[in-house]
């Protein structure tokens, strides 16, 4: 007697292949270049300006840490990047501190997560946040003079403090 096949026997066992373009369209990034790191509306960094190196992670992961290189070192050449305006580059040099070397290369190390992909996203997001901070133009300080009342209050508080200290330093008279 021949075996009967049910309708499920012909159903595909794995998920259908979905192209990268359709995935991007579904997640709302269609129309943008997927090879660009979007910082602000005006600043985009092409992936060709970023370099990644995967190293062993000191973070969480158990025995996996000793076997797999999950931490990422993301490098971005701030000094020679055509994507950054000059004023943003100058502010970024100040904000980056010791993460930027003498050649102007900014290095961000990410090892917060157990997987390579999440550490990679974390490093890129931290780079984007740092550049966003540098892109914010600080408000210029307008020099002002103290008011007469504030001067008088300051002097009054100084006199009061001096009196308190004088009363503490007086020694009792010995008879």
N, CA and C of each residue as an Amber inpcrd file, in Angstrom:
protein
   525
   0.8290000  -1.1700000   0.0000000   0.0000000   0.0000000   0.0000000
   0.8840000   1.2470000   0.0000000   0.6520000   2.1820000  -0.9460000
   1.4910000   3.3840000  -1.0050000   1.2060000   4.3140000   0.1650000
   2.2750000   4.9890000   0.5640000   2.1290000   5.9460000   1.6750000
   1.4790000   7.2150000   1.1970000   0.6020000   7.7500000   2.0070000
  -0.0590000   9.0060000   1.6710000   0.7460000  10.1660000   2.2160000
   0.9420000  11.1580000   1.4300000   1.6590000  12.3470000   1.8730000
   0.6520000  13.4280000   2.2050000   0.8450000  14.0200000   3.3130000
  -0.0620000  15.1300000   3.6500000   0.4500000  16.4170000   3.0080000
  -0.3440000  17.4650000   3.1030000   0.0070000  18.7160000   2.4320000
   1.2340000  19.3720000   3.0570000   1.5180000  19.0260000   4.2950000
   2.6780000  19.6330000   4.9480000   3.9950000  19.0560000   4.4400000
   3.9630000  17.9390000   3.8380000   5.1850000  17.3090000   3.3660000
   5.8700000  18.1440000   2.2970000   5.0980000  18.9460000   1.5790000
   5.6810000  19.7560000   0.5170000   6.0020000  21.1820000   0.9640000
   5.6800000  21.4860000   2.2100000   5.9700000  22.8390000   2.7180000
   7.4700000  22.9750000   2.9250000   8.0110000  24.1380000   2.6050000
   9.4530000  24.3140000   2.7960000   9.7980000  24.2560000   4.2890000
  10.9320000  23.6440000   4.5910000  11.3250000  23.4710000   5.9830000
  12.0530000  24.6870000   6.5320000  12.6730000  25.4380000   5.6970000
  13.3900000  26.6180000   6.1870000  12.6840000  27.8800000   5.7070000
  13.0710000  28.9830000   6.3050000  12.4630000  30.2540000   5.9210000
  12.9050000  30.6350000   4.5220000  12.0490000  31.3010000   3.7640000
  12.4570000  31.6940000   2.4140000  13.5480000  32.7560000   2.4840000
  14.4220000  32.7260000   1.4990000  15.5150000  33.6990000   1.4610000
  14.9470000  35.0890000   1.2200000  15.3970000  36.0390000   2.0210000
  14.9490000  37.4190000   1.8920000  16.1660000  38.2560000   1.5340000
  16.0240000  39.0400000   0.5080000  17.1660000  39.8360000   0.0850000
  17.4530000  40.9410000   1.0930000  18.6700000  41.4360000   1.0920000
  19.0910000  42.5130000   1.9970000  18.2710000  43.7690000   1.7460000
  17.9970000  44.0470000   0.4850000  17.2370000  45.2500000   0.1380000
  15.8260000  45.2160000   0.7160000  15.1690000  44.0550000   0.6540000
  13.8110000  43.9720000   1.1960000  13.8260000  44.0430000   2.7220000
  14.8680000  43.4960000   3.3490000  14.9890000  43.6200000   4.8080000
  15.1590000  45.0720000   5.2010000  16.0010000  45.8130000   4.4650000
  16.2200000  47.2280000   4.7560000  14.9380000  48.0200000   4.5610000
  14.1820000  47.6780000   3.5230000  12.9190000  48.3790000   3.2740000
  11.9320000  48.1260000   4.4060000  11.9310000  46.9160000   4.9350000
  11.0190000  46.5790000   6.0160000  11.3740000  47.3050000   7.3120000
  12.6620000  47.5370000   7.5570000  13.0980000  48.1680000   8.7990000
  13.2140000  49.6710000   8.6970000  12.8010000  50.2480000   7.6190000
  12.7230000  51.7030000   7.5240000  13.9930000  52.4020000   7.1030000
  14.9750000  51.6840000   6.6000000  16.1920000  52.3480000   6.1580000
  16.3260000  52.3280000   4.6450000  15.2330000  52.0660000   3.9500000
  15.2710000  52.0730000   2.4910000  15.4890000  53.5010000   2.0070000
  16.1890000  53.6330000   0.9410000  16.4550000  54.9650000   0.4130000
  17.7800000  55.5280000   0.9180000  18.2810000  54.9820000   2.0190000
  19.5740000  55.4150000   2.5240000  20.6100000  54.4100000   2.0690000
  21.8310000  54.8670000   1.9820000  22.9090000  53.9770000   1.6100000
  23.2480000  53.1090000   2.8160000  23.1050000  51.7710000   2.7100000
  23.3730000  50.9200000   3.8640000  24.8450000  50.8930000   4.2520000
  25.7180000  51.3990000   3.4140000  27.1480000  51.4050000   3.6930000
  27.6100000  52.7060000   4.3500000  26.6710000  53.4800000   4.8800000
  26.9940000  54.7570000   5.5180000  26.5480000  54.7220000   6.9730000
  27.3360000  55.3200000   7.8470000  26.9620000  55.4820000   9.2470000
  26.3670000  56.8720000   9.3790000  25.0630000  56.9390000   9.6400000
  24.3400000  58.2100000   9.7260000  24.5550000  58.8110000  11.1100000
  25.1570000  60.0030000  11.1520000  25.4170000  60.6870000  12.4170000
  24.3410000  61.7420000  12.6460000  24.2850000  62.7240000  11.7790000
  23.2410000  63.7430000  11.7900000  22.6940000  63.8220000  10.3710000
  21.7830000  64.7580000  10.1440000  21.2570000  64.8920000   8.7850000
  22.3410000  65.3520000   7.8220000  23.3260000  66.0910000   8.3290000
  24.3850000  66.6230000   7.4710000  25.6380000  65.7520000   7.4480000
  25.8500000  64.9580000   8.4690000  27.0950000  64.1830000   8.5730000
  26.8120000  62.7000000   8.4070000  27.4630000  62.1040000   7.4100000
  27.4190000  60.6580000   7.1740000  28.8420000  60.1830000   6.9680000
  29.1440000  59.0420000   7.5310000  30.4940000  58.4870000   7.3970000
  30.4000000  57.1850000   6.6130000  31.1020000  57.1040000   5.4720000
  31.1010000  55.8450000   4.7150000  31.8380000  54.7530000   5.4880000
  31.3940000  53.5140000   5.3100000  32.0290000  52.3920000   6.0060000
  33.4830000  52.2320000   5.6050000  33.8560000  52.7320000   4.4490000
  35.2410000  52.6070000   4.0030000  36.1970000  53.4050000   4.8950000
  35.6770000  54.3970000   5.6430000  36.5230000  55.1840000   6.5440000
  36.6550000  54.5320000   7.9170000  35.8880000  53.4810000   8.1750000
  35.9430000  52.7850000   9.4540000  36.7130000  51.4820000   9.2950000
  37.5090000  51.1430000  10.2890000  38.1690000  49.8370000  10.2640000
  37.9140000  49.1530000  11.6030000  37.6680000  47.8660000  11.5260000
  37.3620000  47.0820000  12.7150000  38.3710000  45.9760000  12.8820000
  38.6710000  45.7050000  14.1370000  39.5540000  44.6030000  14.4740000
  38.9020000  43.8580000  15.6250000  38.7840000  42.5460000  15.5100000
  38.1550000  41.7540000  16.5590000  39.2290000  41.1150000  17.4240000
  39.0460000  41.2660000  18.7460000  40.0190000  40.7620000  19.7060000
  39.2890000  39.9610000  20.7820000  40.0430000  39.2690000  21.6060000
  39.4250000  38.5290000  22.7110000  38.9070000  39.5140000  23.7470000
  37.7540000  39.1860000  24.2710000  37.0570000  40.0990000  25.1650000
  37.3610000  39.8220000  26.6280000  37.5920000  40.8910000  27.4160000
  37.7520000  40.6920000  28.8510000  36.4110000  40.6590000  29.5810000
  35.3210000  40.9160000  28.8550000  33.9950000  41.0390000  29.4580000
  33.3090000  39.7010000  29.6710000  31.9680000  39.6990000  29.7830000
  31.2200000  38.4780000  30.0710000  31.2760000  37.4870000  28.9220000
  31.0860000  36.2110000  29.2410000  31.0560000  35.2110000  28.1820000
  31.5010000  33.8420000  28.6220000  31.9560000  33.6940000  29.8670000
  32.3720000  32.3770000  30.3550000  33.5650000  31.8500000  29.5880000
  33.5640000  30.5480000  29.2910000  34.6850000  29.9510000  28.5670000
  34.7530000  30.4410000  27.1310000  33.6420000  30.9440000  26.6190000
  33.6020000  31.4650000  25.2550000  34.6110000  32.5950000  25.0620000
  34.8680000  33.3570000  26.1300000  35.8000000  34.4800000  26.0670000
  37.1850000  34.0140000  25.6710000  37.5880000  32.8460000  26.1530000
  38.9350000  32.3480000  25.8840000  39.1000000  31.7810000  24.4810000
  37.9800000  31.5360000  23.7920000  38.0530000  30.8760000  22.4880000
  37.7240000  31.7780000  21.3050000  36.8200000  32.7600000  21.5190000
  36.2950000  33.5280000  20.4000000  36.6190000  35.0120000  20.5740000
  37.0060000  35.6600000  19.5000000  37.2960000  37.0910000  19.5270000
  35.9910000  37.8610000  19.3220000  35.3570000  38.2680000  20.4340000
  34.0690000  38.9480000  20.3360000  34.1700000  40.4480000  20.5450000
  35.2330000  40.9280000  21.1620000  35.3810000  42.3690000  21.3680000
  35.8160000  43.0200000  20.0570000  35.4570000  44.2790000  19.8850000
  35.7910000  44.9790000  18.6470000  36.5460000  46.2680000  18.9630000
  37.5500000  46.5460000  18.1530000  38.2480000  47.8250000  18.1850000
  37.8900000  48.5470000  16.8970000  37.1110000  49.6110000  17.0290000
  36.6800000  50.3890000  15.8740000  37.5970000  51.5920000  15.7440000
  38.2110000  51.7610000  14.5840000  39.1260000  52.8790000  14.3450000
  38.5580000  53.7940000  13.2720000  38.7040000  55.1000000  13.5150000
  38.2230000  56.1060000  12.5820000  39.2680000  57.2080000  12.5070000
  39.7530000  57.4810000  11.3060000  40.7920000  58.4990000  11.1070000
  40.1400000  59.8770000  11.0690000  40.1280000  60.5430000  12.2060000
  39.4940000  61.8530000  12.3390000  40.2640000  62.9070000  11.5460000
  41.5890000  62.8470000  11.6040000  42.4280000  63.8780000  10.9810000
  42.2680000  63.9270000   9.4670000  42.0870000  62.7720000   8.8190000
  42.0310000  62.7360000   7.3570000  40.6590000  62.4130000   6.7950000
  39.6210000  62.4910000   7.6060000  38.2760000  62.1660000   7.1340000
  37.6690000  63.3400000   6.3700000  37.2780000  63.1180000   5.1080000
  36.6160000  64.1880000   4.3560000  35.1510000  64.3700000   4.7630000
  34.6230000  63.4510000   5.5800000  33.2170000  63.4920000   5.9680000
  32.9250000  64.4780000   7.0890000  33.9680000  64.9010000   7.8150000
  33.7610000  65.7830000   8.9620000  34.0990000  67.2330000   8.6260000
  33.2360000  68.1660000   8.9980000  33.5770000  69.5810000   8.8650000
  34.7130000  69.9320000   9.8350000  35.4440000  70.9680000   9.5240000
  36.6340000  71.3280000  10.3150000  36.3020000  71.6490000  11.7700000
  35.2030000  72.3640000  12.0240000  34.8720000  72.7220000  13.4090000
  34.4830000  71.4790000  14.2190000  33.8040000  70.5240000  13.5910000
  33.4400000  69.2780000  14.2770000  34.7020000  68.4820000  14.5710000
  35.6260000  68.4460000  13.6340000  36.8990000  67.7260000  13.8150000
  37.6730000  68.3010000  15.0060000  37.6990000  69.6260000  15.1070000
  38.4190000  70.2850000  16.1970000  37.7890000  69.9360000  17.5550000
  36.4560000  70.0080000  17.6290000  35.7700000  69.6830000  18.8880000
  35.8920000  68.1980000  19.2270000  35.8770000  67.3390000  18.2120000
  36.0090000  65.8960000  18.4280000  37.3830000  65.5630000  19.0030000
  38.4200000  66.2400000  18.5480000  39.7630000  66.0310000  19.0960000
  39.7950000  66.3250000  20.5890000  39.0730000  67.3580000  21.0090000
  39.0220000  67.6840000  22.4300000  38.1790000  66.7060000  23.2280000
  37.0640000  66.2680000  22.6640000  36.1620000  65.3570000  23.3740000
  36.7210000  63.9390000  23.4980000  37.4510000  63.4920000  22.4960000
  37.9050000  62.1000000  22.4610000  38.9490000  61.8110000  23.5290000
  39.7270000  62.8160000  23.9140000  40.7160000  62.6200000  24.9700000
  41.7690000  61.6080000  24.5840000  41.9540000  60.6080000  25.4480000
  43.0250000  59.6280000  25.2070000  42.6270000  58.5390000  24.2180000
  41.3830000  58.5630000  23.7370000  40.9630000  57.5800000  22.7310000
  41.5040000  57.9340000  21.3510000  42.0520000  59.1330000  21.2020000
  42.6000000  59.5530000  19.9110000  44.1200000  59.5910000  20.0390000
  44.8140000  59.0160000  19.0470000  46.2720000  58.9670000  19.1420000
  46.9160000  60.1750000  18.4560000  48.2180000  60.2080000  18.4170000
  48.9660000  61.3310000  17.8490000  48.7440000  61.5140000  16.3560000
  48.3590000  60.4610000  15.6530000  48.1040000  60.5450000  14.2120000
  46.6820000  60.9790000  13.8950000  45.8590000  61.1730000  14.9240000
  44.4800000  61.5970000  14.7140000  43.5200000  60.4550000  14.4630000
  43.8800000  59.2340000  14.8920000  43.0120000  58.0690000  14.7190000
  42.2840000  57.8090000  16.0340000  40.9670000  57.8190000  15.9630000
  40.1190000  57.5800000  17.1240000  39.8290000  56.0840000  17.2120000
  40.0900000  55.4730000  18.3730000  39.8620000  54.0460000  18.5600000
  38.8610000  53.8510000  19.6980000  37.7970000  53.1160000  19.4040000
  36.7860000  52.7890000  20.4010000  36.7700000  51.2790000  20.5690000
  36.8970000  50.8400000  21.8250000  36.8940000  49.4130000  22.1080000
  35.5750000  49.0540000  22.7770000  34.9050000  48.0330000  22.2510000
  33.6100000  47.6080000  22.7970000  33.6620000  46.1270000  23.1420000
  33.3810000  45.8230000  24.4110000  33.3610000  44.4290000  24.8490000
  32.2880000  44.2170000  25.9070000  31.2330000  45.0100000  25.8240000
  30.1520000  44.9660000  26.8020000  29.2770000  43.7110000  26.6540000
  29.1470000  43.2170000  25.4320000  28.2290000  42.1100000  25.1620000
  28.9840000  40.8390000  24.8060000  28.2460000  39.7360000  24.7610000
  28.8640000  38.4380000  24.4850000  29.0390000  38.1510000  23.0010000
  28.2860000  38.8430000  22.1520000  28.3740000  38.5280000  20.7260000
  29.1170000  39.6150000  19.9690000  29.7410000  39.1960000  18.9080000
  30.5110000  40.0930000  18.0520000  29.6200000  41.1580000  17.4200000
  28.4260000  40.7680000  16.9790000  27.5190000  41.6980000  16.3010000
  27.0640000  42.8110000  17.2320000  26.7030000  42.4530000  18.4830000
  26.2330000  43.4740000  19.4200000  27.3670000  44.4060000  19.8330000
  28.5690000  43.8810000  19.9860000  29.7200000  44.7410000  20.2990000
  30.0280000  45.6690000  19.1350000  29.8630000  45.1700000  17.9350000
  30.0930000  45.9840000  16.7400000  29.0830000  47.1380000  16.6830000
  27.8130000  46.8460000  16.9390000  26.7770000  47.8840000  16.9630000
  27.0440000  48.8880000  18.0740000  27.4810000  48.3860000  19.2350000
  27.7640000  49.2440000  20.3860000  28.8970000  50.2180000  20.0560000
  29.9560000  49.7320000  19.4290000  31.0830000  50.5950000  19.0780000
  30.6610000  51.6630000  18.0750000  29.8650000  51.2810000  17.0830000
  29.4030000  52.2430000  16.0890000  28.4840000  53.2920000  16.7140000
  27.6260000  52.8690000  17.6260000  26.7260000  53.8130000  18.2840000
  27.5060000  54.7780000  19.1810000  28.5260000  54.2730000  19.8560000
  29.3550000  55.1480000  20.7020000  30.1350000  56.1530000  19.8600000
  30.6120000  55.7290000  18.6950000  31.2840000  56.6540000  17.7820000
  30.3030000  57.7220000  17.3120000  29.1020000  57.3060000  16.9270000
  28.0860000  58.2460000  16.4560000  27.7180000  59.2460000  17.5590000
  27.5730000  58.7680000  18.8020000  27.2520000  59.6650000  19.9190000
  28.3540000  60.6950000  20.1440000  29.6000000  60.2370000  20.0640000
  30.7320000  61.1420000  20.2600000  30.7700000  62.2130000  19.1730000
  30.5170000  61.8160000  17.9350000  30.5350000  62.7910000  16.8350000
  29.3280000  63.7250000  16.9490000  28.1740000  63.2070000  17.3990000
  27.0020000  64.0770000  17.6180000  27.2930000  65.1360000  18.6680000
  27.9870000  64.7540000  19.7400000  28.3720000  65.7310000  20.7640000
  29.2910000  66.7920000  20.1750000  30.2290000  66.3530000  19.3300000
  31.1620000  67.2940000  18.7130000  30.4530000  68.1820000  17.6920000
  29.3930000  67.6860000  17.0900000  28.6680000  68.4690000  16.0900000
  27.8350000  69.5770000  16.7310000  27.5430000  69.4210000  18.0310000
  26.7620000  70.4450000  18.7340000  27.6510000  71.6540000  18.9910000
  27.2650000  72.7630000  18.4020000  28.0340000  74.0010000  18.5520000
  27.7510000  74.6100000  19.9220000  28.7730000  74.8160000  20.7610000
  28.5110000  75.3930000  22.0790000  28.0480000  76.8400000  21.9680000
  27.1560000  77.2140000  22.8650000  26.6350000  78.5650000  22.8820000
  27.7380000  79.4930000  23.3930000  28.0290000  80.5880000  22.6760000
  29.1070000  81.4730000  23.1410000  28.7140000  82.1730000  24.4430000
  29.6900000  82.3150000  25.3400000  29.4390000  82.9530000  26.6200000
  29.4370000  84.4570000  26.4280000  28.4160000  85.0860000  27.0090000
  28.3360000  86.5430000  26.9580000  28.8010000  87.0630000  28.3090000
  29.8440000  87.8820000  28.3060000  30.4070000  88.4000000  29.5480000
  29.4170000  89.3480000  30.2040000  29.1790000  89.1390000  31.4830000
  28.2930000  90.0170000  32.2440000  29.0310000  90.5000000  33.4810000
  28.5170000  91.5770000  34.0740000  29.1210000  92.0920000  35.3010000
  28.1840000  91.7970000  36.4600000  28.7510000  91.5440000  37.6450000
  27.8800000  91.2820000  38.7850000  27.0870000  92.5330000  39.1780000
  25.8640000  92.3400000  39.6560000  25.0370000  93.4820000  40.0660000
  25.5280000  94.0210000  41.4040000  25.0910000  95.2120000  41.7200000
  25.4910000  95.8510000  42.9810000  24.9950000  95.0200000  44.1710000
  23.7570000  94.5290000  44.0670000  23.1930000  93.7190000  45.1500000
  23.9840000  92.4460000  45.3780000  24.4130000  91.7770000  44.2980000
  25.1740000  90.5300000  44.4610000  26.5400000  90.8060000  45.0870000
  27.1470000  91.9460000  44.7470000  28.4260000  92.3190000  45.3740000
  28.2380000  92.5290000  46.8750000  27.1660000  93.2680000  47.2400000
  26.9170000  93.5480000  48.6520000  26.6180000  92.2710000  49.4280000
  25.8400000  91.3620000  48.8530000  25.5400000  90.0930000  49.5210000
  26.8030000  89.2610000  49.7220000  27.6790000  89.2450000  48.7300000
  28.9380000  88.5040000  48.8370000  29.7950000  89.0580000  49.9570000
  29.9200000  90.4010000  50.0160000  30.7380000  91.0230000  51.0640000
  30.1390000  90.7970000  52.4480000  28.8020000  90.8330000  52.5500000
  28.1430000  90.6070000  53.8350000  28.3910000  89.1750000  54.3210000
  28.3130000  88.2130000  53.4200000  28.5530000  86.8250000  53.8270000
  30.0140000  86.6150000  54.2260000  30.9340000  87.3290000  53.5630000
  32.3500000  87.2300000  53.9340000  32.5910000  87.8030000  55.3270000
  31.9320000  88.9290000  55.6300000  32.0930000  89.5490000  56.9530000
  31.5400000  88.6320000  58.0360000  30.3890000  88.0290000  57.7800000
  29.7860000  87.1230000  58.7390000  30.6960000  85.9270000  58.9990000
  31.2480000  85.3840000  57.9600000  32.1570000  84.2320000  58.0840000
  33.4130000  84.6200000  58.8560000  33.9260000  85.8170000  58.5960000
  35.1150000  86.2900000  59.3090000  34.8320000  86.4220000  60.8010000
  33.6330000  86.9360000  61.1360000  33.2560000  87.0760000  62.5560000
  33.1820000  85.7150000  63.2460000  32.6030000  84.7440000  62.5540000
  32.5110000  83.3990000  63.1210000  33.9010000  82.8550000  63.4070000
  34.8110000  83.0290000  62.4970000  36.1720000  82.5170000  62.6750000
  36.9100000  83.2540000  63.7840000  36.6470000  84.5580000  63.9100000
  37.2960000  85.3310000  64.9830000  36.8370000  84.8520000  66.3510000
  35.5310000  84.5810000  66.4880000  35.0410000  84.1160000  67.7880000
  35.6150000  82.7530000  68.1350000  35.9180000  81.9520000  67.1700000
  36.5090000  80.6370000  67.4380000  37.9650000  80.7670000  67.8710000
  38.6770000  81.7400000  67.3620000  40.1110000  81.8240000  67.6260000
  40.4400000  82.5190000  68.9400000  39.5010000  83.2370000  69.5400000
  39.7960000  83.9440000  70.7980000  39.9750000  82.9400000  71.9190000
  41.0330000  83.1860000  72.6610000  41.3190000  82.3150000  73.7980000
  40.6840000  82.9080000  75.0550000  40.2120000  82.0720000  75.9090000
  39.6660000  82.6200000  77.1590000  40.7830000  83.2840000  77.9790000
  40.4430000  84.3560000  78.6190000  41.4600000  85.0920000  79.4060000
  41.7310000  84.3340000  80.6880000  43.0030000  84.2850000  81.0290000
  43.3880000  83.6060000  82.2560000  43.5170000  84.6250000  83.3600000
  42.8470000  84.4010000  84.4600000  42.9260000  85.3340000  85.5890000
  43.8970000  84.9020000  86.6210000
